[in-house]
Amino acid sequence: MIPMSPHMFYSHYGLNTNPPATHLCYEVYRQADLIASGHLTNTNEEHAEEVFIGERFQEAWRNCTIFWYISWSPCDHCMEILLNTFLPRNPLVTLHIIFAKKYKLSSKSNIRKLSYRGVQIHVMTFPDFLTCWNRYVEAEEPFVPWENMHLNYQQAFWWLFEALYGIY
């Protein structure tokens, strides 16, 4: 895996940025053992989630736990792919989606459907950003959090809470 630069990390995961693409860091575990990791972004034709499913996902991972640390919450298009294709074909996969920012085209109803299907969905916290920094970024300096990280977390958390528990 080629590590990403600090600039790339901050430009995608930064809370005051609006990158044109989603970035996705992933970890695949078999029981407690990390067996694969990497990071990717959108292509001209596919969203990062589609790239993972189509190019990175391996048959050997069909009974694994997968963590996605993504810069944006998944859009409805990607959630529909997860709900209608990926999860039904891989019922033994446990998927965790940890997102940095709420994407405007993420519907609460699809978030709730993913949760009902067993997908664990969370907002990134400082330890999550730190994990991504330490595992995926080539940097000699430590991770410096954004000033409004807690405010973003609270806003995204309440949006996610409303989505998961049907409060609109």
mmCIF file of N, CA and C in Angstrom, residues 4 6 133 137-142:
data_model
loop_
_atom_site.group_PDB
_atom_site.id
_atom_site.type_symbol
_atom_site.label_atom_id
_atom_site.label_comp_id
_atom_site.label_asym_id
_atom_site.label_seq_id
_atom_site.Cartn_x
_atom_site.Cartn_y
_atom_site.Cartn_z
ATOM 1 N N MET A 4 -0.809 7.737 1.943
ATOM 2 C CA MET A 4 -1.236 9.036 1.415
ATOM 3 C C MET A 4 -0.454 10.151 2.092
ATOM 4 N N PRO A 6 -0.020 13.845 3.997
ATOM 5 C CA PRO A 6 -0.832 14.598 4.966
ATOM 6 C C PRO A 6 -1.816 15.539 4.268
ATOM 7 N N TRP A 133 -4.720 8.371 10.470
ATOM 8 C CA TRP A 133 -3.456 9.105 10.317
ATOM 9 C C TRP A 133 -2.265 8.167 10.533
ATOM 10 N N VAL A 137 -1.252 7.463 6.577
ATOM 11 C CA VAL A 137 -0.603 8.705 6.162
ATOM 12 C C VAL A 137 0.900 8.597 6.390
ATOM 13 N N GLU A 138 1.652 9.027 5.386
ATOM 14 C CA GLU A 138 3.098 9.078 5.520
ATOM 15 C C GLU A 138 3.471 10.460 6.027
ATOM 16 N N ALA A 139 3.670 10.542 7.328
ATOM 17 C CA ALA A 139 3.959 11.843 7.931
ATOM 18 C C ALA A 139 4.860 11.658 9.140
ATOM 19 N N GLU A 140 5.747 12.606 9.320
ATOM 20 C CA GLU A 140 6.597 12.581 10.502
ATOM 21 C C GLU A 140 5.993 13.396 11.628
ATOM 22 N N GLU A 141 5.080 14.296 11.283
ATOM 23 C CA GLU A 141 4.442 15.109 12.310
ATOM 24 C C GLU A 141 3.174 14.407 12.812
ATOM 25 N N PRO A 142 2.767 14.708 14.019
ATOM 26 C CA PRO A 142 1.555 14.085 14.562
ATOM 27 C C PRO A 142 0.297 14.683 13.934
#
